[in-house]
CSV table of N, CA and C in Angstrom, one decimal:
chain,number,residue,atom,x,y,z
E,1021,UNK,N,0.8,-1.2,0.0
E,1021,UNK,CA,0.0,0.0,0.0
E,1021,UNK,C,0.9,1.2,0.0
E,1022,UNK,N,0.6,2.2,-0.9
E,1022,UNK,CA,1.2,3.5,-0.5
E,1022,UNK,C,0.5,4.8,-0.6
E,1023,UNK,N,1.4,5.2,0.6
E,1023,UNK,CA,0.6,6.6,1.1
E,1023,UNK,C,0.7,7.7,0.1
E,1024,UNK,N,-0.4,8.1,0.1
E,1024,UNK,CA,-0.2,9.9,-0.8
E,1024,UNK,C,0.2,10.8,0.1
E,1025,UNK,N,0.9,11.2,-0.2
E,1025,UNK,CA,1.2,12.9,-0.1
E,1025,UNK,C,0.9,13.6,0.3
E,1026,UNK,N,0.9,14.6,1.1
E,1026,UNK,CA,0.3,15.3,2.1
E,1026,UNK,C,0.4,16.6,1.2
E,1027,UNK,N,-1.0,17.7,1.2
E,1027,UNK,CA,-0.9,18.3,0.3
E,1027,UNK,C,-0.5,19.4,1.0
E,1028,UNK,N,0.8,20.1,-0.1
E,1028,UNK,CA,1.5,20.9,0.6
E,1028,UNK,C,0.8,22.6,0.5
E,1029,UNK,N,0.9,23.3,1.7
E,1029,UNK,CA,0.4,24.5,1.6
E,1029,UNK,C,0.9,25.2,0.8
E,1030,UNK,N,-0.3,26.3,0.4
E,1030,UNK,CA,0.2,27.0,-0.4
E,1030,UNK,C,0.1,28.8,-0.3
E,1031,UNK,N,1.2,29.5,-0.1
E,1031,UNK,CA,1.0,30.5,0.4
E,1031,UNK,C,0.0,31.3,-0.5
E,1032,UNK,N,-0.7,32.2,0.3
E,1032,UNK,CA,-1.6,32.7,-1.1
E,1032,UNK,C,-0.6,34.5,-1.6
E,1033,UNK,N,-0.8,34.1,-3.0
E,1033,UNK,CA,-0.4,35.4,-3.7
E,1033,UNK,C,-0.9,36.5,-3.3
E,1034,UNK,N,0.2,37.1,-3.4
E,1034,UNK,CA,-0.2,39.1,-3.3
E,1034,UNK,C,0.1,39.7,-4.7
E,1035,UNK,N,-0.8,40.2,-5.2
E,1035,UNK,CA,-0.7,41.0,-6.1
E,1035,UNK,C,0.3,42.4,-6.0
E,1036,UNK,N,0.8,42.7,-6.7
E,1036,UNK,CA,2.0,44.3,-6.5
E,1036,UNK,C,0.8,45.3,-6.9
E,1037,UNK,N,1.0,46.1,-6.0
E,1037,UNK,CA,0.6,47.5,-5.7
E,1037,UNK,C,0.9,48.4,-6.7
E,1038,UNK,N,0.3,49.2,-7.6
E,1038,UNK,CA,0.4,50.1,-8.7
E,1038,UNK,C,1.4,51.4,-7.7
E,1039,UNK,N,1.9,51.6,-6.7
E,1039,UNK,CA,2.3,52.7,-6.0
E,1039,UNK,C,3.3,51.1,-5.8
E,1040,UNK,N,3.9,50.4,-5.3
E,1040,UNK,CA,4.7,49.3,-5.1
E,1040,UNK,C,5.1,49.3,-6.6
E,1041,UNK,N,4.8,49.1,-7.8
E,1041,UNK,CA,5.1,49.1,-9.0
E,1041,UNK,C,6.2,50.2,-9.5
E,1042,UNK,N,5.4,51.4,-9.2
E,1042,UNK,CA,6.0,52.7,-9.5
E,1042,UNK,C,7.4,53.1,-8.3
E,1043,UNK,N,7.2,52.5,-7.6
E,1043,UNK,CA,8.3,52.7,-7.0
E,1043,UNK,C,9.9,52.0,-7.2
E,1044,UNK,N,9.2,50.8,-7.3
E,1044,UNK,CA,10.3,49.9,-8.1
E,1044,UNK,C,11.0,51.0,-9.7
E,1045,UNK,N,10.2,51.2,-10.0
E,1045,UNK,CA,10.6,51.5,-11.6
E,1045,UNK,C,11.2,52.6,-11.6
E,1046,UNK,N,10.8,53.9,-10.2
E,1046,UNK,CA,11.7,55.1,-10.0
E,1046,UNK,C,12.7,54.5,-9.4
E,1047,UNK,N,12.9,53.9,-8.7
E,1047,UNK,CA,14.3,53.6,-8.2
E,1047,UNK,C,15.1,52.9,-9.2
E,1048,UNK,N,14.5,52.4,-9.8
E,1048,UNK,CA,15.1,51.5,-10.8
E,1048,UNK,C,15.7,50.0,-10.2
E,1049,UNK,N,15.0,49.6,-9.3
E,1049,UNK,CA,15.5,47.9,-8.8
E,1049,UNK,C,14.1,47.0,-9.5
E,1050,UNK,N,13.7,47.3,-10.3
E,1050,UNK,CA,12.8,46.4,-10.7
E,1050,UNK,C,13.5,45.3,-10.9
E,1051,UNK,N,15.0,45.3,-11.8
E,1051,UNK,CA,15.5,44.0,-12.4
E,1051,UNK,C,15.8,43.4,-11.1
E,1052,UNK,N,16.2,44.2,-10.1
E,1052,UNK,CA,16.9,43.5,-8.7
E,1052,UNK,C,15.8,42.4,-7.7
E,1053,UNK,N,14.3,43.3,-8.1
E,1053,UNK,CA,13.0,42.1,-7.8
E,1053,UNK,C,13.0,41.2,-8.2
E,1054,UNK,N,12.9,41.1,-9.6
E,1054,UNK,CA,12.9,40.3,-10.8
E,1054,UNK,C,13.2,39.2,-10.3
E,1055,UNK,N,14.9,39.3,-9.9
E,1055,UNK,CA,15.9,38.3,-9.7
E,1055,UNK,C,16.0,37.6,-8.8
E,1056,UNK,N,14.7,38.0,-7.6
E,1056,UNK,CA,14.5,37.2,-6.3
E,1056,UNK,C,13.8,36.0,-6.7
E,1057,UNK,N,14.1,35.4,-5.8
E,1057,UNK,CA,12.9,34.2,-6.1
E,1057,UNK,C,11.6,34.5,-5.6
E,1058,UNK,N,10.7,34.0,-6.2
E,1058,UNK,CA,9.2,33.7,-6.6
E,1058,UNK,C,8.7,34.0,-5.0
E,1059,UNK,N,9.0,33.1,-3.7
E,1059,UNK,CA,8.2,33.1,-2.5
E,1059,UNK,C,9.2,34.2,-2.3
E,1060,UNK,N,10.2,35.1,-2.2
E,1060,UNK,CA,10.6,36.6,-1.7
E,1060,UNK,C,9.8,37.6,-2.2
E,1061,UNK,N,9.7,37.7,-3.4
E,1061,UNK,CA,8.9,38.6,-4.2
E,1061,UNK,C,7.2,38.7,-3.3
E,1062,UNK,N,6.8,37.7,-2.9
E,1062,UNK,CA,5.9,37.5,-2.7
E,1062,UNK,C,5.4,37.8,-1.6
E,1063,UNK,N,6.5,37.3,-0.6
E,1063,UNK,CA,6.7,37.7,0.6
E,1063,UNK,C,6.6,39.4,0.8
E,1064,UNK,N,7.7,39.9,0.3
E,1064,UNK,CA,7.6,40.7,0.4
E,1064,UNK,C,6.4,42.0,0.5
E,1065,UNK,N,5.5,41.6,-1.0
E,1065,UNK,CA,4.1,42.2,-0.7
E,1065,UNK,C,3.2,42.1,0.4
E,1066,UNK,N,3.2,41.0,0.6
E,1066,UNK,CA,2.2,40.4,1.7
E,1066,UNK,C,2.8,41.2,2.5
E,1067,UNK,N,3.8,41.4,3.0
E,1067,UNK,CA,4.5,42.0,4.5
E,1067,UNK,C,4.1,43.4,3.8
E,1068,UNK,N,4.2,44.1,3.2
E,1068,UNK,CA,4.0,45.4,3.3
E,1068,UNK,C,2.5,46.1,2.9
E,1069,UNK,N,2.1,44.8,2.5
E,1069,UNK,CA,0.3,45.5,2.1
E,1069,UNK,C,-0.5,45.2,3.4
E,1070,UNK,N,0.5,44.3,4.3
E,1070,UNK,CA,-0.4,44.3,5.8
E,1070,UNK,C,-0.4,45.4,6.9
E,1071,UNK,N,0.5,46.1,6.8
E,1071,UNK,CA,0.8,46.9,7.2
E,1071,UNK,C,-0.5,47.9,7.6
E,1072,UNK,N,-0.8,48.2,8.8
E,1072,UNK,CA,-1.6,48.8,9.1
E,1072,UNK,C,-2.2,50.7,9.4
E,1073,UNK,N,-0.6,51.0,9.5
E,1073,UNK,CA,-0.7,52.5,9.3
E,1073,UNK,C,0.3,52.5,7.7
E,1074,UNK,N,0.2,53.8,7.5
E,1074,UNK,CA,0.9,54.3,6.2
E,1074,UNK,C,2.6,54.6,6.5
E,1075,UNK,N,2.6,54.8,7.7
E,1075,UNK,CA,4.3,55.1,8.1
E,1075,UNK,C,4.8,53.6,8.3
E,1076,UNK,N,3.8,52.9,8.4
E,1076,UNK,CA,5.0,51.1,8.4
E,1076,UNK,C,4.8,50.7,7.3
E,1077,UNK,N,4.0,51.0,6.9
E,1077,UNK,CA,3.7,50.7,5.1
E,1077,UNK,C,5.2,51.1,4.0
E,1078,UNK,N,5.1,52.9,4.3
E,1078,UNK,CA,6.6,53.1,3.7
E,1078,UNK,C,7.8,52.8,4.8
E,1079,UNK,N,8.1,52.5,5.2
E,1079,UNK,CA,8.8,51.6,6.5
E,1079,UNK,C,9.3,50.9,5.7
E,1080,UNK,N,8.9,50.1,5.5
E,1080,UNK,CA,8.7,48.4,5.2
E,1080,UNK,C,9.1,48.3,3.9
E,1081,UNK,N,8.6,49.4,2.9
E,1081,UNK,CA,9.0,49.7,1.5
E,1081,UNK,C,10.1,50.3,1.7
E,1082,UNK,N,10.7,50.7,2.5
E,1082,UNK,CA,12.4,51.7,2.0
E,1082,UNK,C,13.3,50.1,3.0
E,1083,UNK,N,12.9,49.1,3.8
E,1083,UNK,CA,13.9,48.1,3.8
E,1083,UNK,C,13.7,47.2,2.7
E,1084,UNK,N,12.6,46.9,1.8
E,1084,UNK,CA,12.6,46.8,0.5
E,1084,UNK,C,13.6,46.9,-0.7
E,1085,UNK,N,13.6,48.3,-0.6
E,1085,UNK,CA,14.0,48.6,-1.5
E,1085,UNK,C,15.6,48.6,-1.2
E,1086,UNK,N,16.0,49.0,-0.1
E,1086,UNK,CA,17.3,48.9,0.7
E,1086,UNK,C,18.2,47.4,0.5
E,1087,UNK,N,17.2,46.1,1.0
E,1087,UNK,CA,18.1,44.7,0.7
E,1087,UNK,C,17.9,44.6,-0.9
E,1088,UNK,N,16.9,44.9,-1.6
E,1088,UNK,CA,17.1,44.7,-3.0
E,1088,UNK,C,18.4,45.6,-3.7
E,1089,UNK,N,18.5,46.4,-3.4
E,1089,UNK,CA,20.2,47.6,-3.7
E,1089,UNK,C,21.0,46.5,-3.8
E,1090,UNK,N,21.1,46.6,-2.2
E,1090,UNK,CA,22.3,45.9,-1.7
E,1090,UNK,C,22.5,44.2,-1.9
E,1091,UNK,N,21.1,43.5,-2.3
E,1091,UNK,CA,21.2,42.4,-2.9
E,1091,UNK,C,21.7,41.5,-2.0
E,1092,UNK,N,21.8,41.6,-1.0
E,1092,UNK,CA,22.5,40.3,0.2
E,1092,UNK,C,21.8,40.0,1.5
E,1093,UNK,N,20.6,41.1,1.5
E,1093,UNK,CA,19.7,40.9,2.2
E,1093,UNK,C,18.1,40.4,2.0
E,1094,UNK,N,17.8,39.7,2.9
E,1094,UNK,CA,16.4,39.4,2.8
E,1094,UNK,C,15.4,39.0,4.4
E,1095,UNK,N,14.4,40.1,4.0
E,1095,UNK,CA,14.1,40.6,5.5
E,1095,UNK,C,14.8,40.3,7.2
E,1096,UNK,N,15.9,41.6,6.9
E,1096,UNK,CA,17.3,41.6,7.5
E,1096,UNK,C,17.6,40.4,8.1
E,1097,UNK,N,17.9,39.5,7.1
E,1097,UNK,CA,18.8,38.3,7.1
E,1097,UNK,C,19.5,37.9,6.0
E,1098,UNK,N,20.6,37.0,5.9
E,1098,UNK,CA,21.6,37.5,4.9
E,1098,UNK,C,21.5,36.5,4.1
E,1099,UNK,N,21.7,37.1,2.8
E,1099,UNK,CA,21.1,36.3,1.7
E,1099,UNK,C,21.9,36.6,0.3
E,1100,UNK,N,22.7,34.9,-0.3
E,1100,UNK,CA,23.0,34.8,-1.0
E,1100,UNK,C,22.5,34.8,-2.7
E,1101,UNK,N,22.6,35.3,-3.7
E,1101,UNK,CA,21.4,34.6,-4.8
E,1101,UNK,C,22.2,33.4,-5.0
E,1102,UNK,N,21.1,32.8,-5.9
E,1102,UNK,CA,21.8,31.2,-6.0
E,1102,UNK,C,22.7,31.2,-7.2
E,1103,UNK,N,23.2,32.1,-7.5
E,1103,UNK,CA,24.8,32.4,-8.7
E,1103,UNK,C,25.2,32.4,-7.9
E,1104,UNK,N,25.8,33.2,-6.7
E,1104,UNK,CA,26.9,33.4,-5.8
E,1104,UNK,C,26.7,32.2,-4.9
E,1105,UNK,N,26.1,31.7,-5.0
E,1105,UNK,CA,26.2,30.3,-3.8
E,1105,UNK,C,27.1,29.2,-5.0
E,1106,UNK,N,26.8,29.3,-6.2
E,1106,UNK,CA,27.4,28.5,-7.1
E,1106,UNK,C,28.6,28.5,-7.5
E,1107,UNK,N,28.7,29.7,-7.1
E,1107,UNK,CA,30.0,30.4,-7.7
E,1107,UNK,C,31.1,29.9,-6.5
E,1108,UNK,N,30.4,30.1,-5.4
E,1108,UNK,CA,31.6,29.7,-4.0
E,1108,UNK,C,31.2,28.2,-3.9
E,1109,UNK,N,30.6,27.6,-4.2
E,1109,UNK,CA,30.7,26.0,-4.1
E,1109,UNK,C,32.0,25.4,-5.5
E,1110,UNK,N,31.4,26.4,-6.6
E,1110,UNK,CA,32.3,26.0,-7.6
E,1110,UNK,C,34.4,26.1,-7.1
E,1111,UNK,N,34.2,27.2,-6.3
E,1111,UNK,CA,35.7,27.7,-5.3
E,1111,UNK,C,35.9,26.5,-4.5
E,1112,UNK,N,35.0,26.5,-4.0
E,1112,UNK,CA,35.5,25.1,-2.9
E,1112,UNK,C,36.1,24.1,-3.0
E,1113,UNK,N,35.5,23.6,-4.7
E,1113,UNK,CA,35.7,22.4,-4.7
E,1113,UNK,C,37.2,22.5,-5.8
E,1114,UNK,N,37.1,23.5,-6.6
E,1114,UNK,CA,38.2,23.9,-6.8
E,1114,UNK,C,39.5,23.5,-5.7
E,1115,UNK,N,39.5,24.2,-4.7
E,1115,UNK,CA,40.5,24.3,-3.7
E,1115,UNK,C,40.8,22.9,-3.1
E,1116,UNK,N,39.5,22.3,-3.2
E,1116,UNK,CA,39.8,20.7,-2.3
E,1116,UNK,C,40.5,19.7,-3.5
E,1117,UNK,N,40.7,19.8,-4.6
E,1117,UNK,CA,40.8,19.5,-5.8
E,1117,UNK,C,42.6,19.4,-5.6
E,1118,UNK,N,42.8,20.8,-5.1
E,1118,UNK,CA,44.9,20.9,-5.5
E,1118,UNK,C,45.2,20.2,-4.1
């Protein structure tokens, strides 16, 4: 006999905010969203459209936009994309190699 699979949750989508939209595009990190994965991008809406006053709303939107710059952050925790994780595993094994 075998078991099925336990169905896995599924976060629900947030759609981006036409004022979330426009901000990306003035700053110009749209391509740096882009390049997050799928459940960050996502995350990140959700976290900022919950937001209950308008000052944690843009809060929330300028550390946004802040780890997307800087690209090593994600909600202030430190965060590789998966090129640079490839890139230092590719090093590693290089080095174990000589």
């Amino acid at each position: 006999m075998t078991r099925a699979k336990p169905a896995r949750r599924q976060r629900p989508r947030h759609p981006m905010s036409a004022a979330i939209r426009k901000t990306l595009i003035t700053s110009g990190l749209t391509a740096a969203y882009r390049l997050r994965p799928a459940y960050q991008r996502n995350d990140y809406l959700g976290w900022i459209e919950r937001a209950r006053l308008d000052t944690t709303r843009q809060r929330r939107l300028e550390q946004m936009l802040e780890e997307l710059a800087g690209g090593d952050r994600y909600m202030k925790m430190a965060w590789r994309p998966p090129a640079a994780r490839a890139v230092r595993r590719k090093r590693e094994r290089q080095r174990s190699t000589r």
